[in-house]
Short mmCIF file of C-alpha atoms in Angstrom, two decimals:
data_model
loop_
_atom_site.label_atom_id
_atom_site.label_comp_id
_atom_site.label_asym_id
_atom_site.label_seq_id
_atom_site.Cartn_x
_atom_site.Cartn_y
_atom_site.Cartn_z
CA UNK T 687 28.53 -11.57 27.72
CA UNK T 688 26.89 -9.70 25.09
CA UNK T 689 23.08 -9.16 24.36
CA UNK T 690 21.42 -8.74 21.16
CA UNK T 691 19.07 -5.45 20.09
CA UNK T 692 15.80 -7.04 21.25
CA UNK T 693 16.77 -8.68 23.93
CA UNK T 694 18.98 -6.16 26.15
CA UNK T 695 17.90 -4.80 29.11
CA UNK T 696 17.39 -1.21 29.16
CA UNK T 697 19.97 1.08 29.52
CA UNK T 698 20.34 4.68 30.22
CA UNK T 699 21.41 5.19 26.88
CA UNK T 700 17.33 4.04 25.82
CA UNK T 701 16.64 6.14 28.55
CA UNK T 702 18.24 8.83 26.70
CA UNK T 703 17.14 8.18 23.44
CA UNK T 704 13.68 8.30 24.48
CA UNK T 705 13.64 11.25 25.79
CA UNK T 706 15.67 13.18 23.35
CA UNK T 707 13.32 11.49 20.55
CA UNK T 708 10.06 12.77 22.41
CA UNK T 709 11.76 16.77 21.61
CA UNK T 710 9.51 16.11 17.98
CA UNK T 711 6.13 16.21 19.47
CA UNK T 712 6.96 18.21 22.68
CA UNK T 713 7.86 21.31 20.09
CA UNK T 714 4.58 20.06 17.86
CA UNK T 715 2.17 20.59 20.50
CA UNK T 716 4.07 23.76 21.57
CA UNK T 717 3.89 25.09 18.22
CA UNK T 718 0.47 24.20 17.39
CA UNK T 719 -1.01 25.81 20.69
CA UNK T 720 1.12 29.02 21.42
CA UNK T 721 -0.27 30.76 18.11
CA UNK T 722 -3.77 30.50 19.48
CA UNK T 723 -2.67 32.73 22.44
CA UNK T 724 -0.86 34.84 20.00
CA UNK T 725 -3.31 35.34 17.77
CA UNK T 726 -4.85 37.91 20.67
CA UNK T 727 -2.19 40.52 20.08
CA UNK T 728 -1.13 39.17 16.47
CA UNK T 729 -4.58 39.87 15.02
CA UNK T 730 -5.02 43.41 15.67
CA UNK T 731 -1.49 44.25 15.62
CA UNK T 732 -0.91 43.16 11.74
CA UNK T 733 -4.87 43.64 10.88
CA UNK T 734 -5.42 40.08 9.81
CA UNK T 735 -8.78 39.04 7.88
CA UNK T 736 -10.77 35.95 9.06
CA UNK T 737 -9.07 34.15 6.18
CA UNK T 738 -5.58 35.26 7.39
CA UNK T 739 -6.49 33.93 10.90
CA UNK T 740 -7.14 30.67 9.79
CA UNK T 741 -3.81 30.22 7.49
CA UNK T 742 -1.84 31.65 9.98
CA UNK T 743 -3.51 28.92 12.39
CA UNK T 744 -3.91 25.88 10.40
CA UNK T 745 -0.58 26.18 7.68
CA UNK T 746 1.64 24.76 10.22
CA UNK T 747 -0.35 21.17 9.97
CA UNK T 748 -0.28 21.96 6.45
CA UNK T 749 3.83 21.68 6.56
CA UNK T 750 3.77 18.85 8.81
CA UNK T 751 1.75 16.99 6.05
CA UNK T 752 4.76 17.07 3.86
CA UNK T 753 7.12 17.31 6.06
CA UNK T 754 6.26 13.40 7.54
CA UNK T 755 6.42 11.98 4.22
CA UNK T 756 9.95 13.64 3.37
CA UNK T 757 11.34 13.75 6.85
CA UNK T 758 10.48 9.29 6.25
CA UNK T 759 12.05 9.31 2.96
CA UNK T 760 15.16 11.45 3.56
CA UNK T 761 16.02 9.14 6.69
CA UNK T 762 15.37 5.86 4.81
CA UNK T 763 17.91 7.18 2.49
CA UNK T 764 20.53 8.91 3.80
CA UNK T 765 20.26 7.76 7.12
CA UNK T 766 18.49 8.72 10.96
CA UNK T 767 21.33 10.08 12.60
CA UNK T 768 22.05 12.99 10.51
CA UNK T 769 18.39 14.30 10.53
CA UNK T 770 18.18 14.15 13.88
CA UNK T 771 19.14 17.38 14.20
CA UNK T 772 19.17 19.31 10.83
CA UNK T 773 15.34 18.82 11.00
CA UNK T 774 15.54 20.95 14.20
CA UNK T 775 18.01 23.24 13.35
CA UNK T 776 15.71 24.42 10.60
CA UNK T 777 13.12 25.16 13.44
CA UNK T 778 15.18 27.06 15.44
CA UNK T 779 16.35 29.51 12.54
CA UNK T 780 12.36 29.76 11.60
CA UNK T 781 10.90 30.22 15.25
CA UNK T 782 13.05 32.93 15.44
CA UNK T 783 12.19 34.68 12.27
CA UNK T 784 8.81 34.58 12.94
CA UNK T 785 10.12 37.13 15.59
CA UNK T 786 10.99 39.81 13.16
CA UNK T 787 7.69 39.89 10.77
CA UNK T 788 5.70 42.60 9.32
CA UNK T 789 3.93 41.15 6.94
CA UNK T 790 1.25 38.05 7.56
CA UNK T 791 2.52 35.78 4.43
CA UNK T 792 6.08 35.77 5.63
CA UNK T 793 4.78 34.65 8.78
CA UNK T 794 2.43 31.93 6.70
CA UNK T 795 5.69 30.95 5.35
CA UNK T 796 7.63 30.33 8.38
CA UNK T 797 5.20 28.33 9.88
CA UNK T 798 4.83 26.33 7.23
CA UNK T 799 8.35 25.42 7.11
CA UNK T 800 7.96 25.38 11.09
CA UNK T 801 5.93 22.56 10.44
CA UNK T 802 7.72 21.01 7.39
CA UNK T 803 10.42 20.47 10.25
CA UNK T 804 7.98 19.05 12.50
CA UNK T 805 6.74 16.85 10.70
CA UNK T 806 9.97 15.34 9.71
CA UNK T 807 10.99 14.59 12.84
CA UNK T 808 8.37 11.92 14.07
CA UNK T 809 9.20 9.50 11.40
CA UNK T 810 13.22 10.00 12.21
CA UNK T 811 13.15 10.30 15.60
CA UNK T 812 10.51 7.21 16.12
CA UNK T 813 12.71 4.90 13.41
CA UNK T 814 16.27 5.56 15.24
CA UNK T 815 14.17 5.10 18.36
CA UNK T 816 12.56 1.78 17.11
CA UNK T 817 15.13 0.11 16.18
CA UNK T 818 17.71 0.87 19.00
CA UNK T 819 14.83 -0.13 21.81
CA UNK T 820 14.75 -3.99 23.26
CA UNK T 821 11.22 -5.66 21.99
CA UNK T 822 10.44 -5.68 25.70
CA UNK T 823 9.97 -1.62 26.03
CA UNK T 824 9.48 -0.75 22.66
CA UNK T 825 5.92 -0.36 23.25
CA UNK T 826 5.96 1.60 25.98
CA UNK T 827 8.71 4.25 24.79
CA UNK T 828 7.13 4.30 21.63
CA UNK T 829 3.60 4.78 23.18
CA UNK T 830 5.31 7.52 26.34
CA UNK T 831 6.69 9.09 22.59
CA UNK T 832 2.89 10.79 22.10
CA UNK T 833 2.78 12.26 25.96
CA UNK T 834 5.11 14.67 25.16
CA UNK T 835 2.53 16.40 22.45
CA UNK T 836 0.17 17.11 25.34
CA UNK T 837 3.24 18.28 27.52
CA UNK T 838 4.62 20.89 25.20
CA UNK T 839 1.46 22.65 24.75
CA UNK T 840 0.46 23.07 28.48
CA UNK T 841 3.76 24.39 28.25
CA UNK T 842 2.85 26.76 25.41
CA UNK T 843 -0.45 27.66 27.35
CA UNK T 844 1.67 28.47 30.57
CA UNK T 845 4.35 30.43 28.51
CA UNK T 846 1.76 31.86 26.24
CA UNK T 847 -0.20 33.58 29.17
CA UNK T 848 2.75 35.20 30.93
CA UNK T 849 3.91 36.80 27.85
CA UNK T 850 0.09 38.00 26.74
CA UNK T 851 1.01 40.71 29.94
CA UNK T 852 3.98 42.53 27.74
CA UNK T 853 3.19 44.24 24.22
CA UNK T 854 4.04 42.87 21.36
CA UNK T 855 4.34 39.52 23.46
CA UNK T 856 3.01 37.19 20.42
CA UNK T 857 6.68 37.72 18.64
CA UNK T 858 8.22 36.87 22.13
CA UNK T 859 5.92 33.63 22.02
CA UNK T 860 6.26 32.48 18.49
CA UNK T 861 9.87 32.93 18.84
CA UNK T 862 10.11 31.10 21.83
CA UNK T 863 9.90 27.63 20.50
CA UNK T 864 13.30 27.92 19.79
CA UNK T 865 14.69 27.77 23.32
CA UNK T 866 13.27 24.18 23.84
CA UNK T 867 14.30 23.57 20.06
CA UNK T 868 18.04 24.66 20.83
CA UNK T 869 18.04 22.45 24.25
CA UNK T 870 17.29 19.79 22.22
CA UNK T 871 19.32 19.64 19.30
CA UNK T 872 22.29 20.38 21.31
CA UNK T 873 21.53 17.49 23.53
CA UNK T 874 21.22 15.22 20.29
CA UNK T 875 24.41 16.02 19.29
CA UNK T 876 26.29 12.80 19.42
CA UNK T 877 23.56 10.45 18.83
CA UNK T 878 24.41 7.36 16.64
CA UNK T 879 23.33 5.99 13.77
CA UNK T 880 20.72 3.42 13.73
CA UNK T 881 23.45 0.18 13.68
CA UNK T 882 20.07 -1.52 11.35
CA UNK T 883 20.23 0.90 9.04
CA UNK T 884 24.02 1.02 8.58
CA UNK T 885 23.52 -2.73 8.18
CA UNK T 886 20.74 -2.39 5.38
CA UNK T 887 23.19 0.00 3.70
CA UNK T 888 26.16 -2.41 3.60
CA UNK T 889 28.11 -0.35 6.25
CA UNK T 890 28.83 -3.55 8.43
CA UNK T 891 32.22 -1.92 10.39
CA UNK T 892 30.27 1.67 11.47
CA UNK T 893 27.87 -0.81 12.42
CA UNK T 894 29.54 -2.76 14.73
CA UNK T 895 31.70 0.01 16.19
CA UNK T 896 27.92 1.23 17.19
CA UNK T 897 26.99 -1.45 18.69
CA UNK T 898 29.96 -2.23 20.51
CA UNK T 899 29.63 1.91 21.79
CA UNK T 900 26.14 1.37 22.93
CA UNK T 901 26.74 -2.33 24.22
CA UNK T 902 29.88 -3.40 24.67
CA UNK T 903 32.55 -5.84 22.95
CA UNK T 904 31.29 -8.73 21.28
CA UNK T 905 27.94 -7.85 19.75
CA UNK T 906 27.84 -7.52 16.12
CA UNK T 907 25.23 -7.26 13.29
CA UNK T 908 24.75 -11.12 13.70
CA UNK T 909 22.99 -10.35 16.86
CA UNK T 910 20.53 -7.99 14.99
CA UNK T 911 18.39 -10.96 14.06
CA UNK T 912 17.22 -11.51 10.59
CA UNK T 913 15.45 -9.39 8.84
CA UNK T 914 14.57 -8.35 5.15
CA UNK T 915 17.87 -9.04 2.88
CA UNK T 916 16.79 -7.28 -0.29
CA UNK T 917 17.27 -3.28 0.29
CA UNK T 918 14.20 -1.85 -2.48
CA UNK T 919 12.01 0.93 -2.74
CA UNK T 920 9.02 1.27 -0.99
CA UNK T 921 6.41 0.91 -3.86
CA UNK T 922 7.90 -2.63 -4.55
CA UNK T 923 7.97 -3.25 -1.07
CA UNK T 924 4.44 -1.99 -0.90
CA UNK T 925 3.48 -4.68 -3.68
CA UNK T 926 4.85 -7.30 -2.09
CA UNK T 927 2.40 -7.82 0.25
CA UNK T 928 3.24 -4.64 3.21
CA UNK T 929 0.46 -2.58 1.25
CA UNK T 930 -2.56 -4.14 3.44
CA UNK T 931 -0.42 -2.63 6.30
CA UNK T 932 0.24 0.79 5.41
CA UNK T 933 -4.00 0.53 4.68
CA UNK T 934 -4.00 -0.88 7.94
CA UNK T 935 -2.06 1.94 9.44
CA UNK T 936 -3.63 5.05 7.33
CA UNK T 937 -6.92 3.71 8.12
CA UNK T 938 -7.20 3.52 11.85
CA UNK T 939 -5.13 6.39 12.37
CA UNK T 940 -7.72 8.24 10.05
CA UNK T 941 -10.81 7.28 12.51
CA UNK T 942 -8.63 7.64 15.58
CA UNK T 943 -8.37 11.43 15.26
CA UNK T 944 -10.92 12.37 13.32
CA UNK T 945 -13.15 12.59 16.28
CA UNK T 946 -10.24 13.39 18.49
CA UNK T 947 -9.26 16.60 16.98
CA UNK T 948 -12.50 17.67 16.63
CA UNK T 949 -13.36 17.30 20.24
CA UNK T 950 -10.24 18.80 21.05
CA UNK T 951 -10.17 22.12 18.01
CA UNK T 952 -14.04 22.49 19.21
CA UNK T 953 -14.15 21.59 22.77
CA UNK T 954 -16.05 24.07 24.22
CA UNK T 955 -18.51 24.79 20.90
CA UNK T 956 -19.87 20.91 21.60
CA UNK T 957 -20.05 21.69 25.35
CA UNK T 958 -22.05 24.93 24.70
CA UNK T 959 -24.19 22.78 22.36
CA UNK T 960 -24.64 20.06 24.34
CA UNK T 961 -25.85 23.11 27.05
CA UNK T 962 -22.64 23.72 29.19
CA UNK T 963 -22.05 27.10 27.96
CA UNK T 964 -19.91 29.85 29.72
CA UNK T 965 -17.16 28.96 32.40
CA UNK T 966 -18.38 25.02 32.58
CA UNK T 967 -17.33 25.16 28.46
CA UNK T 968 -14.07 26.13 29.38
CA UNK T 969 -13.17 24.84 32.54
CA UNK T 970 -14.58 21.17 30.73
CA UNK T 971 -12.55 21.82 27.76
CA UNK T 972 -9.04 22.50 30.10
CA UNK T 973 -10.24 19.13 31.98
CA UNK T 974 -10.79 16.81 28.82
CA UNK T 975 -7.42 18.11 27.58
CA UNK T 976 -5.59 16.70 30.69
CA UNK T 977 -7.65 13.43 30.56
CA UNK T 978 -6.25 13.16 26.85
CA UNK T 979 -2.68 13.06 28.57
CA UNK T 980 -4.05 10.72 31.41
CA UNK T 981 -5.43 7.92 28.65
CA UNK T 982 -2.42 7.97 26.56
CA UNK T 983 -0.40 7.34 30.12
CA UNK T 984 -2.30 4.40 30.88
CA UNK T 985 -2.60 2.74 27.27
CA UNK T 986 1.32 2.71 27.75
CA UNK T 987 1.31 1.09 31.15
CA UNK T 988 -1.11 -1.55 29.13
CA UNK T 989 0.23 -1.76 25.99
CA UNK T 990 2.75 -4.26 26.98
CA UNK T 991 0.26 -5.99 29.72
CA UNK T 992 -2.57 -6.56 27.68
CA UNK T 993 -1.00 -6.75 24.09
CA UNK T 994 -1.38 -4.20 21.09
CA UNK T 995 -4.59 -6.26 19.26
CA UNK T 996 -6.69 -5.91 22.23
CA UNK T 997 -5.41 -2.40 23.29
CA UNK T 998 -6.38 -1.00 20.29
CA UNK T 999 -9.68 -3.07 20.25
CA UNK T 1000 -11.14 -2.08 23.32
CA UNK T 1001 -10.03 1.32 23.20
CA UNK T 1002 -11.58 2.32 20.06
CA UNK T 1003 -14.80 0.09 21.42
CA UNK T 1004 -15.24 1.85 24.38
CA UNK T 1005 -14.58 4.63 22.96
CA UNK T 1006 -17.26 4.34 20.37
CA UNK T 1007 -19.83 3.38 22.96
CA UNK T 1008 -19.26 7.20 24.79
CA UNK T 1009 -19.37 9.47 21.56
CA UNK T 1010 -22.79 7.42 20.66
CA UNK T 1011 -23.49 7.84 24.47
CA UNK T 1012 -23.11 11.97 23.69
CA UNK T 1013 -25.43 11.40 20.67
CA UNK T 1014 -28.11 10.49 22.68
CA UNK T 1015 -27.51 12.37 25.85
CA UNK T 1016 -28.06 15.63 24.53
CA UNK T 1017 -30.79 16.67 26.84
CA UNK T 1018 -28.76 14.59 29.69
CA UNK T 1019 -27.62 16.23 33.01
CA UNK T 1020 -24.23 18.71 32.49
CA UNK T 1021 -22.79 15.56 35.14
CA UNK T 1022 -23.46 12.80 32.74
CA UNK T 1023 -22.19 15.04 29.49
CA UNK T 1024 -19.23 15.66 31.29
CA UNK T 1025 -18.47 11.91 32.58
CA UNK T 1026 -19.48 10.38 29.00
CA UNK T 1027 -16.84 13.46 27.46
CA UNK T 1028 -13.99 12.26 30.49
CA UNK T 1029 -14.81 8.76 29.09
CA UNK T 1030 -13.90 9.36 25.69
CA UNK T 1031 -10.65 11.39 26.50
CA UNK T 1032 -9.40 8.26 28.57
CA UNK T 1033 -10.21 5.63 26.65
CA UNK T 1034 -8.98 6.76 23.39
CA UNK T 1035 -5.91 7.03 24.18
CA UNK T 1036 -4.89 3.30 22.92
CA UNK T 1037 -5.18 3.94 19.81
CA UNK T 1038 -3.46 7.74 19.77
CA UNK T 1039 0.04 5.49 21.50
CA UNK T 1040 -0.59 2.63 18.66
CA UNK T 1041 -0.43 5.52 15.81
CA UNK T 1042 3.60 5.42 16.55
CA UNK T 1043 4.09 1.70 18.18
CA UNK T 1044 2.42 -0.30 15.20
CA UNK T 1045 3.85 1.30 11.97
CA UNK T 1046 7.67 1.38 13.56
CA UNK T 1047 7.04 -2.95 14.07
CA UNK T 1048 4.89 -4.07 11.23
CA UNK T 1049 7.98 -2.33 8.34
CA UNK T 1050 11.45 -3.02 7.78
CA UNK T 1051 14.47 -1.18 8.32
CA UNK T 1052 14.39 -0.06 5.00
CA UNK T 1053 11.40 1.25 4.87
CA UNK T 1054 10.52 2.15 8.36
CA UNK T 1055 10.90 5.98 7.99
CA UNK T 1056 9.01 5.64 4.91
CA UNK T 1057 5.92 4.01 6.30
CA UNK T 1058 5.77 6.04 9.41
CA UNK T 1059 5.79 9.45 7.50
CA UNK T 1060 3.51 8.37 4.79
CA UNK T 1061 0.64 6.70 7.03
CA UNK T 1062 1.05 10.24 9.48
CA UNK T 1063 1.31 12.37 6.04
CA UNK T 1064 -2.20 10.28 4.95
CA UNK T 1065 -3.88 10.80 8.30
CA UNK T 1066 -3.87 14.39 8.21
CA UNK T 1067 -5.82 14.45 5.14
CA UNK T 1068 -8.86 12.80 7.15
CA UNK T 1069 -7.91 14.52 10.35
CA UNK T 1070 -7.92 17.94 8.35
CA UNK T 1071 -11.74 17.31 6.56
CA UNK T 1072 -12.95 16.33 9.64
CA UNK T 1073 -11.97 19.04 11.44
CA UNK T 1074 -13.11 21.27 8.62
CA UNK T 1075 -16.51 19.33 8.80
CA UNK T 1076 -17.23 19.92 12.74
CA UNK T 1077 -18.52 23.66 12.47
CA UNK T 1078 -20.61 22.68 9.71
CA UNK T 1079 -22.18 19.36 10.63
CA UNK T 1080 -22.92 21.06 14.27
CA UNK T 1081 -24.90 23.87 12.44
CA UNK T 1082 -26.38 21.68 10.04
CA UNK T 1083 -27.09 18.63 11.96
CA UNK T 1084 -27.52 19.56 15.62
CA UNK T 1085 -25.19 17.79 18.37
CA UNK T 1086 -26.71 14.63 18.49
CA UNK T 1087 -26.03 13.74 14.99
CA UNK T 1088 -22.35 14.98 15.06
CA UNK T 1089 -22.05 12.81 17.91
CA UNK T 1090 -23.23 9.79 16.71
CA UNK T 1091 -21.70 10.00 13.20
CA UNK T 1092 -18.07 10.10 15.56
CA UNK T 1093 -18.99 7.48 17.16
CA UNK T 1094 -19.69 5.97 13.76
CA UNK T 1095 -16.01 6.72 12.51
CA UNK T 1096 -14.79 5.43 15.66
CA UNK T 1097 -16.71 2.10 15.24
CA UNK T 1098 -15.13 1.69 11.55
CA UNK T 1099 -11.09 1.76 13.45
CA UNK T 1100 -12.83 -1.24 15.73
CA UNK T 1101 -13.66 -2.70 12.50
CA UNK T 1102 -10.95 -1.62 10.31
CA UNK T 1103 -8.50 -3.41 13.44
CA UNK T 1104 -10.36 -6.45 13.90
CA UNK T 1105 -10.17 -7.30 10.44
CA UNK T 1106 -6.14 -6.81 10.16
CA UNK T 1107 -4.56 -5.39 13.61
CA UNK T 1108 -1.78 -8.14 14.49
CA UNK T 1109 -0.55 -8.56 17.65
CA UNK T 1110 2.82 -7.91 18.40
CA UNK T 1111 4.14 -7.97 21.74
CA UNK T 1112 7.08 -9.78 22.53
CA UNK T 1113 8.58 -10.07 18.99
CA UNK T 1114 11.78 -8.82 18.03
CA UNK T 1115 12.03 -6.06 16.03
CA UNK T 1116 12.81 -8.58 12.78
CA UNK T 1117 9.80 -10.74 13.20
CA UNK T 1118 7.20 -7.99 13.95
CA UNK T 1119 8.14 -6.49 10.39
CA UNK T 1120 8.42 -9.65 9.36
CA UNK T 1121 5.08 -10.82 6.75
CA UNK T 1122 3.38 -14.10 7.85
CA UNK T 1123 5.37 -16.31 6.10
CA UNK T 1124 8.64 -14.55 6.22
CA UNK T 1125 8.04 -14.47 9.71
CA UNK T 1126 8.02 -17.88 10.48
CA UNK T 1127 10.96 -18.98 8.96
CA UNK T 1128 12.59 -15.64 10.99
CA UNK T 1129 11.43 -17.61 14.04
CA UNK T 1130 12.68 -21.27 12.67
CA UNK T 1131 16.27 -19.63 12.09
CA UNK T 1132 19.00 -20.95 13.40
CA UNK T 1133 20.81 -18.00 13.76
CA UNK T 1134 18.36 -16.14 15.65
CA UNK T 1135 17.56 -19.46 17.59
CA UNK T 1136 21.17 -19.47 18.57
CA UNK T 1137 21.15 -16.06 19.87
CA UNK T 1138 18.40 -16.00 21.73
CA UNK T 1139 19.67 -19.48 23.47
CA UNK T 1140 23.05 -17.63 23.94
CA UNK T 1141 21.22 -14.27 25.59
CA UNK T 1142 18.38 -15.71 27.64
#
């Protein structure tokens, strides 16, 4: 008996896929942490200025910005199962370049490309992953997806420390993001095409031999569900009514991490200004980064129990309510500071999973890749001035106020979501991209009706 897409129980072939999808951020946290323990033996070693620092530091999320919106168009065109690994395979040959430098631009260079790959692999890898996952998981694989950012750079931390004891160490650590990189494209190797997209580009046969690989005989494209006919770009499709959800998506992942990255980039500068200077700075800074982890592990356990809408509701509430609780706390007790900072760590983390789970369901095949690396390319702008802002608005406008204006950012994603965050738990994959019209005469369909009688 066959089973279609969105309904099929989950296989170790999801398993699979999920895992081998979550290499993209794994390697972007790695990345984006081991140069700060480099930069101990890199700056005095090639003489960098101030200026250098930062480019060295900051040119990787410079790469990723274009590398999102690419990496989505390049796999809405030519296909996810190709990319899957060229994106990588660039990173491999880069990381271990970066090995042989003596001069600081060639190293700006690599790492901007570094991140050029990096960033073109969340909108492949989340697309192929999307729209191979049953409706019933896809929140939670999508949502487990962002874990893996936190896990590669306690990795690059761990890695990062045990090389700081050789000399010349920081070539041994920029280099070694290639190892993991290697692993992982090797274990991709094999991976099929999205049987959706080979559909969308008229390639019904490869299709079917697909999903007859991944589910056995007797499911075909007609067990896809319906979907979005007309293959177009994606500023038509944009005009037709799916811009109010790429605002949607570029607007609360904007407030998300805004105050997210600053907390995290200037962890221990707010602790020390909010008086927990010295080893409480630090030691509070290494906890709040594993609470991070801990609130994006239980948004995914609730993503699917509670629904997205009120996920990403109460999280950015909640969260809200503890950055404006830091505003006011300034003079609080080092115990209160700490719990309100724990707080914010945990609770945010609904909307960090709902940054990959709601732009992969509210676009269509088509356009998926497109929509997830444009709204990710668009976030960094707001991510990036915000971050720039931190160092200023804490010397400008004391703690309390830099607290309170994040909590004021944070309120606008409540407000931004309540006026336009759907809910979409338990739809297939067709009717979540589906626009409010379209998507209920997806539901009425007889086809689909007749599937999901044959399947349930």
């Amino acid at each position: 008996m066959s089973q279609t897409l969105d309904d099929a129980a989950l296989s170790p072939f999801h398993k699979r896929l999920a895992i081998l999808s979550s290499g993209g951020p794994f390697l972007d946290g790695y990345i984006l942490s081991i140069i700060g323990v480099a930069m101990i033996q890199l700056t005095p070693e090639l003489g960098l200025s101030a200026n250098e620092q930062g480019l060295v530091s900051a040119v990787a999320l410079i790469g990723i910005f274009f590398g999102a919106f690419l990496g989505g168009w390049l796999t809405d065109k030519f296909g996810r199962h190709l990319l899957f690994t060229i994106d990588l395979v660039a990173l491999v040959a880069c990381s271990v370049a970066q090995a042989f430098v003596h001069d600081v631009w060639w190293l700006i260079g690599l790492r901007l490309l570094i991140g050029v790959a990096v960033g073109a692999d969340y909108p492949i890898a989340t697309s192929l992953l999307a729209e191979f996952t049953p409706r019933r998981w896809r929140g939670k694989l999508l949502g487990a997806y962002v874990c893996m950012w936190f896990v590669g750079a306690a990795a690059a931390y761990v890695v990062g420390q045990f090389l700081l004891t050789f000399d010349g160490g920081w070539r041994w650590m920029l280099a070694s993001a290639a190892l993991p990189g290697l692993i992982i494209i090797l274990l991709r190797l094999g991976t099929p095409e999205s049987p959706r997209w080979l559909a969308k580009m008229g390639r019904t046969d490869e299709a079917n031999e697909v999903l007859a690989q991944v589910y056995g005989p007797g499911v075909t494209v007609a067990d896809l569900g319906e979907e979005q006919t007309q293959n177009v770009g994606v500023a038509a499709m944009l005009r037709s009514g799916y811009g109010k959800r790429m605002a949607f998506i570029t607007l609360f992942w904007t407030f998300s991490i805004i105050p997210l990255f600053a907390v995290y980039a200037f962890g221990p500068a707010i602790l020390e200004a909010l008086n927990l200077g010295g080893d409480l700075a630090h030691i509070g800074s290494a906890v709040i980064t594993i609470l991070f982890l801990v609130g994006c592990v239980v948004a995914v356990f609730l993503v699917d129990r509670i629904g997205r809408r009120k996920l990403i509701l109460h999280s950015f509430g909640w969260s809200a309510v503890a950055l404006i609780g830091l505003g006011l706390a300034t003079g609080a007790s080092p115990w209160l500071i700490m719990a309100l900072f724990a707080a914010y760590a945990v609770l945010i983390g609904g909307t960090q999973i709902m940054q990959w789970v709601y732009p992969n369901e509210l676009f269509p095949t088509e356009i998926r890749g497109s929509a997830v690396g444009l709204a990710s390319s668009l976030s960094r702008i707001g991510a990036a001035v915000g971050t720039y802002l931190v160092p200023l608005a804490l010397t400008g406008l004391g703690i309390g106020t830099t607290m309170l204006i994040g909590g004021a950012v944070t309120l606008a994603g409540l407000l931004v979501s309540l006026a336009w965050a759907p809910e979409t738990r338990g739809l297939t994959l067709a009717e979540s991209a589906a626009l409010p019209a379209r998507a209920t005469a997806v539901r009425k369909s007889p086809q689909l009706s007749m599937v999901k009688g044959k399947h349930s």
